Short mmCIF file of C-alpha atoms in Angstrom, two decimals:
data_model
loop_
_atom_site.label_atom_id
_atom_site.label_comp_id
_atom_site.label_asym_id
_atom_site.label_seq_id
_atom_site.Cartn_x
_atom_site.Cartn_y
_atom_site.Cartn_z
CA MET N 1 31.80 -178.51 2.84
CA LEU N 2 30.65 -176.84 -0.35
CA PHE N 3 34.21 -176.42 -1.58
CA ALA N 4 34.60 -180.22 -1.54
CA ARG N 5 31.53 -180.58 -3.75
CA LEU N 6 33.05 -178.17 -6.23
CA LEU N 7 36.37 -180.02 -6.25
CA HIS N 8 34.63 -183.37 -6.78
CA LYS N 9 33.14 -181.92 -9.95
CA VAL N 10 36.37 -180.31 -11.18
CA VAL N 11 39.27 -182.60 -10.22
CA GLN N 12 38.90 -185.73 -12.34
CA GLU N 13 42.60 -186.40 -12.99
CA GLY N 14 45.61 -186.13 -10.68
CA GLN N 15 45.59 -186.36 -6.91
CA LEU N 16 44.64 -183.52 -4.63
CA THR N 17 44.18 -183.77 -0.87
CA VAL N 18 42.48 -180.98 1.06
CA ILE N 19 43.01 -180.89 4.83
CA GLY N 20 40.24 -178.96 6.49
CA ALA N 21 40.48 -176.62 9.47
CA ASP N 22 39.31 -179.52 11.68
CA GLY N 23 42.17 -181.75 10.48
CA SER N 24 40.00 -184.01 8.31
CA ALA N 25 41.34 -184.90 4.87
CA ARG N 26 39.41 -185.23 1.61
CA ARG N 27 40.93 -186.64 -1.57
CA PHE N 28 40.07 -185.80 -5.16
CA GLY N 29 41.11 -187.11 -8.59
CA ASP N 30 42.11 -190.49 -9.97
CA GLY N 31 45.38 -190.83 -8.05
CA THR N 32 47.67 -190.23 -11.03
CA GLY N 33 50.52 -187.74 -11.13
CA PRO N 34 52.28 -185.98 -8.25
CA ALA N 35 50.50 -185.71 -4.92
CA ILE N 36 49.35 -182.20 -4.02
CA VAL N 37 48.15 -181.36 -0.53
CA ILE N 38 46.60 -178.07 0.53
CA ARG N 39 45.42 -177.07 4.01
CA LEU N 40 42.58 -174.71 4.95
CA HIS N 41 43.27 -172.87 8.21
CA GLN N 42 39.87 -171.22 8.69
CA SER N 43 36.60 -173.15 8.97
CA ARG N 44 34.75 -170.39 7.12
CA LEU N 45 36.77 -171.27 4.01
CA HIS N 46 35.04 -174.64 3.70
CA ASN N 47 31.98 -172.91 2.27
CA HIS N 48 33.43 -169.50 1.39
CA LEU N 49 35.66 -170.93 -1.35
CA PHE N 50 32.64 -172.39 -3.11
CA PHE N 51 31.48 -168.92 -4.06
CA ASN N 52 33.63 -167.25 -6.71
CA PRO N 53 36.67 -169.51 -6.17
CA GLU N 54 38.59 -167.76 -8.96
CA LEU N 55 38.86 -164.78 -6.61
CA HIS N 56 38.71 -166.30 -3.13
CA VAL N 57 41.24 -169.14 -3.57
CA GLY N 58 43.88 -166.59 -4.48
CA GLU N 59 42.93 -164.31 -1.62
CA ALA N 60 43.00 -167.20 0.87
CA TYR N 61 46.52 -168.07 -0.31
CA MET N 62 47.65 -164.44 0.01
CA ASP N 63 46.25 -164.23 3.54
CA GLY N 64 47.91 -167.47 4.63
CA ASP N 65 44.53 -169.11 5.17
CA LEU N 66 45.26 -171.65 2.40
CA THR N 67 48.71 -173.20 2.33
CA VAL N 68 50.28 -175.77 0.02
CA GLU N 69 51.64 -178.56 2.23
CA GLU N 70 52.87 -180.92 -0.48
CA GLY N 71 53.81 -179.96 -4.01
CA SER N 72 53.94 -176.27 -4.93
CA LEU N 73 51.56 -173.46 -5.71
CA TYR N 74 52.50 -173.96 -9.36
CA ASP N 75 51.50 -177.65 -9.13
CA PHE N 76 48.16 -176.78 -7.51
CA VAL N 77 47.25 -174.14 -10.08
CA ASP N 78 48.34 -176.43 -12.93
CA LEU N 79 46.18 -179.27 -11.59
CA ILE N 80 43.07 -177.10 -11.32
CA MET N 81 43.54 -175.39 -14.68
CA SER N 82 44.22 -178.61 -16.58
CA ASN N 83 41.09 -180.20 -15.10
CA LEU N 84 38.93 -177.14 -15.80
CA ALA N 85 39.98 -177.44 -19.44
CA MET N 86 38.40 -180.92 -19.57
CA VAL N 87 35.19 -180.57 -17.57
CA LYS N 88 32.20 -178.29 -17.50
CA ALA N 89 32.60 -175.74 -14.73
CA PRO N 90 30.21 -176.25 -11.77
CA TRP N 91 27.08 -174.12 -11.74
CA ALA N 92 28.39 -171.73 -9.07
CA MET N 93 31.44 -170.90 -11.18
CA ARG N 94 29.30 -170.53 -14.29
CA LEU N 95 27.00 -168.17 -12.40
CA TYR N 96 29.85 -165.85 -11.46
CA GLN N 97 31.43 -166.18 -14.90
CA GLY N 98 28.12 -165.26 -16.52
CA PHE N 99 27.86 -162.23 -14.27
CA ASP N 100 31.40 -161.13 -15.11
CA HIS N 101 30.81 -161.58 -18.84
CA ALA N 102 27.57 -159.62 -18.72
CA PHE N 103 29.20 -156.71 -16.91
CA ARG N 104 32.61 -156.78 -18.57
CA VAL N 105 31.97 -153.52 -20.44
CA PHE N 106 31.55 -151.74 -17.11
CA GLN N 107 34.54 -153.53 -15.57
CA GLN N 108 36.68 -152.43 -18.52
CA TYR N 109 35.31 -148.90 -18.83
CA ASN N 110 38.55 -146.95 -19.11
CA PRO N 111 38.17 -143.22 -19.77
CA ALA N 112 41.44 -141.30 -19.51
CA ALA N 113 41.25 -140.57 -15.77
CA ARG N 114 40.42 -144.14 -14.83
CA ALA N 115 43.04 -145.50 -17.24
CA ARG N 116 45.68 -143.40 -15.46
CA ALA N 117 44.62 -144.71 -12.05
CA ASN N 118 44.69 -148.31 -13.32
CA ALA N 119 48.15 -147.84 -14.81
CA ALA N 120 49.44 -146.33 -11.56
CA HIS N 121 48.14 -149.37 -9.63
CA HIS N 122 50.52 -151.65 -11.50
CA TYR N 123 53.32 -149.64 -13.09
CA ASP N 124 54.02 -147.02 -10.43
CA LEU N 125 55.33 -149.66 -8.05
CA SER N 126 58.99 -149.38 -7.08
CA GLY N 127 61.38 -149.83 -9.98
CA LYS N 128 63.45 -152.01 -7.65
CA LEU N 129 60.66 -154.59 -7.76
CA TYR N 130 60.82 -154.93 -11.55
CA ASP N 131 64.60 -155.15 -11.44
CA LEU N 132 64.22 -158.36 -9.42
CA PHE N 133 62.84 -160.37 -12.33
CA LEU N 134 63.00 -158.44 -15.61
CA ASP N 135 66.03 -158.18 -17.89
CA ALA N 136 68.32 -155.16 -17.56
CA ASP N 137 66.33 -153.27 -20.21
CA ARG N 138 63.09 -153.86 -18.24
CA GLN N 139 61.23 -155.42 -21.14
CA TYR N 140 57.89 -156.29 -19.51
CA SER N 141 56.41 -158.33 -22.34
CA CYS N 142 56.93 -161.56 -24.24
CA ALA N 143 60.53 -162.36 -25.14
CA TYR N 144 61.46 -164.21 -28.34
CA PHE N 145 63.46 -167.40 -27.88
CA THR N 146 65.25 -168.59 -31.02
CA SER N 147 66.94 -171.50 -29.21
CA ALA N 148 66.62 -173.37 -25.94
CA SER N 149 69.93 -171.86 -24.77
CA ASP N 150 68.75 -168.24 -25.05
CA SER N 151 68.92 -166.31 -21.81
CA LEU N 152 66.12 -163.87 -20.98
CA GLU N 153 68.41 -160.99 -22.00
CA VAL N 154 69.13 -162.58 -25.38
CA ALA N 155 65.46 -163.42 -25.96
CA GLN N 156 64.36 -159.86 -25.16
CA ALA N 157 66.96 -158.49 -27.57
CA ASN N 158 65.59 -160.94 -30.16
CA LYS N 159 62.10 -159.54 -29.52
CA LYS N 160 63.16 -155.96 -30.17
CA ARG N 161 64.92 -156.94 -33.41
CA HIS N 162 61.87 -158.97 -34.46
CA ILE N 163 59.60 -155.96 -33.93
CA ALA N 164 61.97 -153.66 -35.80
CA ALA N 165 62.00 -156.05 -38.75
CA LYS N 166 58.21 -156.25 -38.88
CA LEU N 167 58.02 -152.44 -38.83
CA ALA N 168 60.28 -152.22 -41.91
CA LEU N 169 62.12 -149.27 -40.43
CA ARG N 170 64.41 -146.91 -42.33
CA PRO N 171 66.19 -143.70 -41.34
CA GLY N 172 64.13 -140.57 -40.82
CA LEU N 173 60.79 -142.16 -40.01
CA LYS N 174 58.57 -140.82 -37.24
CA VAL N 175 57.59 -143.57 -34.81
CA LEU N 176 54.99 -143.56 -32.02
CA ASP N 177 55.36 -146.08 -29.18
CA ILE N 178 52.02 -146.43 -27.35
CA GLY N 179 52.63 -147.78 -23.86
CA SER N 180 56.37 -147.20 -24.01
CA GLY N 181 57.14 -148.69 -20.59
CA TRP N 182 60.62 -147.87 -19.33
CA GLY N 183 61.72 -146.77 -22.79
CA GLY N 184 63.83 -149.70 -23.92
CA LEU N 185 62.03 -150.43 -27.18
CA SER N 186 61.80 -146.76 -28.18
CA LEU N 187 65.53 -146.23 -27.58
CA PHE N 188 66.34 -149.41 -29.51
CA LEU N 189 64.27 -148.38 -32.56
CA ALA N 190 65.83 -144.92 -32.56
CA ARG N 191 69.36 -146.32 -32.40
CA GLU N 192 68.88 -149.11 -34.93
CA ALA N 193 67.03 -147.12 -37.60
CA ASN N 194 67.91 -143.51 -36.79
CA ALA N 195 64.19 -142.91 -36.33
CA GLU N 196 62.51 -140.07 -34.45
CA VAL N 197 60.53 -141.76 -31.68
CA THR N 198 57.76 -140.50 -29.41
CA GLY N 199 56.87 -142.70 -26.45
CA ILE N 200 53.75 -142.28 -24.35
CA THR N 201 52.83 -143.92 -21.05
CA LEU N 202 50.36 -143.42 -18.21
CA SER N 203 52.92 -144.24 -15.53
CA SER N 204 54.77 -141.30 -14.00
CA GLU N 205 57.51 -143.68 -12.81
CA GLN N 206 58.03 -144.99 -16.34
CA GLU N 207 57.95 -141.54 -17.93
CA ALA N 208 60.61 -140.21 -15.56
CA GLU N 209 62.85 -143.27 -15.97
CA SER N 210 62.48 -143.27 -19.78
CA ASN N 211 63.47 -139.62 -20.15
CA ARG N 212 66.41 -140.16 -17.79
CA ARG N 213 67.61 -143.03 -19.97
CA ALA N 214 67.22 -140.93 -23.12
CA ARG N 215 69.29 -138.11 -21.60
CA GLU N 216 72.02 -140.47 -20.43
CA ALA N 217 72.18 -142.03 -23.90
CA GLY N 218 72.51 -138.59 -25.50
CA MET N 219 69.26 -139.16 -27.40
CA ALA N 220 66.93 -136.66 -25.73
CA ASN N 221 66.46 -134.76 -29.00
CA GLN N 222 65.65 -137.93 -30.91
CA VAL N 223 63.50 -139.85 -28.40
CA ARG N 224 60.92 -138.08 -26.26
CA PHE N 225 58.62 -139.60 -23.66
CA HIS N 226 55.36 -138.10 -22.43
CA LEU N 227 52.85 -138.84 -19.67
CA ARG N 228 49.91 -139.03 -22.04
CA ASP N 229 46.84 -141.09 -22.91
CA TYR N 230 46.79 -142.43 -26.47
CA ARG N 231 43.56 -140.52 -27.05
CA GLU N 232 45.35 -137.26 -26.30
CA GLN N 233 48.18 -137.82 -28.79
CA THR N 234 48.22 -135.62 -31.89
CA GLY N 235 50.16 -135.64 -35.16
CA THR N 236 50.87 -138.31 -37.76
CA PHE N 237 53.44 -141.08 -37.71
CA ASP N 238 55.02 -143.39 -40.27
CA ARG N 239 55.12 -146.25 -37.79
CA ILE N 240 53.08 -146.97 -34.67
CA VAL N 241 54.05 -149.74 -32.28
CA SER N 242 52.29 -150.88 -29.11
CA VAL N 243 53.65 -153.75 -27.04
CA GLY N 244 51.85 -154.98 -23.93
CA MET N 245 49.52 -151.99 -23.67
CA PHE N 246 46.40 -153.15 -25.52
CA GLU N 247 45.46 -155.36 -22.56
CA HIS N 248 44.64 -152.13 -20.68
CA VAL N 249 42.34 -150.65 -23.34
CA GLY N 250 39.11 -152.50 -22.53
CA VAL N 251 36.71 -154.12 -24.97
CA ALA N 252 34.38 -151.10 -25.06
CA HIS N 253 37.24 -148.95 -26.33
CA PHE N 254 38.57 -151.16 -29.15
CA ASP N 255 36.94 -149.12 -31.91
CA GLU N 256 38.20 -145.91 -30.32
CA TYR N 257 41.73 -147.33 -30.10
CA PHE N 258 42.02 -148.52 -33.69
CA GLY N 259 40.23 -145.42 -34.94
CA LYS N 260 42.88 -143.30 -33.24
CA ILE N 261 45.66 -145.40 -34.79
CA ARG N 262 44.18 -144.93 -38.25
CA GLU N 263 43.87 -141.20 -37.62
CA MET N 264 47.56 -140.91 -36.67
CA LEU N 265 49.02 -143.34 -39.22
CA THR N 266 50.30 -142.01 -42.54
CA GLU N 267 48.69 -143.34 -45.69
CA ASP N 268 51.47 -145.88 -46.31
CA GLY N 269 52.31 -146.38 -42.62
CA ILE N 270 52.65 -149.57 -40.62
CA ALA N 271 51.27 -150.27 -37.15
CA LEU N 272 52.30 -153.24 -35.02
CA LEU N 273 50.21 -154.38 -32.07
CA HIS N 274 51.44 -156.98 -29.59
CA SER N 275 49.01 -158.15 -26.94
CA ILE N 276 48.36 -161.10 -24.69
CA GLY N 277 45.32 -162.94 -26.05
CA ARG N 278 42.88 -165.69 -25.12
CA SER N 279 42.31 -168.85 -27.13
CA ASP N 280 38.77 -169.63 -25.95
CA GLY N 281 36.86 -166.79 -27.61
CA PRO N 282 35.48 -163.57 -26.11
CA GLY N 283 35.39 -163.75 -22.34
CA PHE N 284 36.16 -161.74 -19.23
CA THR N 285 39.10 -161.05 -16.95
CA ASN N 286 39.78 -163.46 -14.11
CA PRO N 287 38.43 -161.68 -11.00
CA TRP N 288 41.63 -162.12 -8.98
CA ILE N 289 43.75 -160.64 -11.78
CA ARG N 290 41.20 -157.85 -12.25
CA LYS N 291 41.30 -156.90 -8.58
CA TYR N 292 45.00 -157.26 -7.78
CA ILE N 293 47.03 -157.14 -10.99
CA PHE N 294 45.37 -155.36 -13.91
CA PRO N 295 42.22 -153.44 -12.87
CA GLY N 296 40.25 -152.52 -15.97
CA GLY N 297 42.36 -154.91 -18.05
CA TYR N 298 41.32 -157.56 -20.55
CA SER N 299 43.23 -159.99 -22.77
CA PRO N 300 41.18 -160.15 -25.98
CA ALA N 301 40.25 -162.96 -28.30
CA LEU N 302 41.66 -162.61 -31.80
CA SER N 303 38.12 -162.46 -33.19
CA GLU N 304 37.43 -159.32 -31.14
CA VAL N 305 40.61 -157.63 -32.34
CA THR N 306 40.24 -158.46 -36.03
CA ALA N 307 36.63 -157.24 -36.10
CA ALA N 308 37.62 -153.89 -34.57
CA VAL N 309 40.56 -153.54 -36.99
CA GLU N 310 38.24 -154.16 -39.94
CA ARG N 311 35.71 -151.60 -38.70
CA SER N 312 38.47 -148.99 -38.45
CA GLY N 313 39.44 -149.37 -42.10
CA LEU N 314 42.93 -150.65 -41.35
CA PHE N 315 44.31 -153.70 -43.15
CA MET N 316 45.81 -156.73 -41.43
CA THR N 317 48.85 -158.02 -43.31
CA ASP N 318 50.56 -160.20 -40.70
CA ILE N 319 49.48 -162.16 -37.61
CA GLU N 320 51.84 -164.10 -35.37
CA ILE N 321 50.95 -166.06 -32.25
CA PRO N 322 54.08 -166.40 -30.02
CA GLY N 323 52.31 -168.24 -27.21
CA LEU N 324 55.10 -170.69 -26.34
CA HIS N 325 57.56 -167.79 -26.23
CA TYR N 326 55.40 -166.20 -23.54
CA ALA N 327 55.31 -169.43 -21.58
CA GLU N 328 59.12 -169.45 -21.51
CA THR N 329 59.18 -165.75 -20.58
CA LEU N 330 56.82 -166.29 -17.65
CA ARG N 331 58.82 -169.32 -16.51
CA GLU N 332 61.99 -167.22 -16.39
CA TRP N 333 60.29 -164.28 -14.65
CA ARG N 334 58.91 -166.67 -12.02
CA ARG N 335 62.31 -168.31 -11.48
CA ARG N 336 64.03 -164.94 -11.04
CA PHE N 337 61.39 -163.59 -8.69
CA ALA N 338 61.52 -166.72 -6.54
CA ALA N 339 65.31 -166.44 -6.28
CA ARG N 340 65.02 -162.87 -4.94
CA ARG N 341 61.76 -163.18 -3.06
CA ASN N 342 63.29 -161.93 0.20
CA GLU N 343 64.18 -158.65 -1.49
CA ALA N 344 60.62 -158.27 -2.75
CA ARG N 345 59.32 -158.98 0.76
CA LYS N 346 61.48 -156.14 2.12
CA LEU N 347 60.10 -153.77 -0.52
CA TYR N 348 56.46 -154.66 0.22
CA ASP N 349 55.38 -157.64 2.35
CA GLU N 350 54.67 -161.36 2.28
CA ARG N 351 51.06 -160.89 1.17
CA PHE N 352 52.26 -158.90 -1.83
CA CYS N 353 54.74 -161.64 -2.74
#
């Protein structure tokens, strides 16, 4: 069982039991912490999971071929990730990781047509799905918790105010929102600062919903949303904001992205970029996330972003790392989705959930 060899290398702390398809049990770790038991239902998995486990473990779980018998999926993932942070990955994992790193430019090659297809894969899902776990404004990015008692709705409102403050808004400014989602941030900035806002997205579902919201708010002449790639946008803007979109740009396009921002930003303008990042330096996208969640996507290291910003001629004047805020956001999204999982299953299916 090659998978067992891999786990012996990885799981040094905690206690994990793997029950094979033949009913035999193998135990890994030092016996500390909560007991986690997983079961493999197909004999082929015993060796299959050894090769590219970052992809195949997730797929086996989705297919029902790997089930968590004791503990939870959260516990299992936490155990593996915490151990991987302490040990050197086995050679098979390093081989696949090296391959992914070497070919990441091709994996993240996102010309306009491919970027649209990638966006549709994720964001053109039913709006009813996102209503299951997002706040009422459908903010699909990190919230900002100022106290432990903040609800998700309060924390997302905090986030929008925090962004507005960093942008130093005042009445009459022209604002561009790159990756405007369902329009909540654009509408907020327009209302709070009497700004003229242009939002652009690659999702037809988001574009239609955003313009509907603008019309219903009586702001269609002040806030306009377009189905448009950032590279196709023209004009100049006093403020440019992009929240949760940069992860879809791709490392090969960083210079193009920041060059376009500099081209569109007025001489004394301000741009704010909010992106998920990685703390371990330049890397690659987890293959399961790349295949099922964000094709063509990549969460950058800060060193990659700052270098591209410098090459563009823009100046960095503020950097904030709200990592713990994102942890709380994800915790709340997960709790809400779990509470309404049956509704999600009716929209799609159990494998999707």
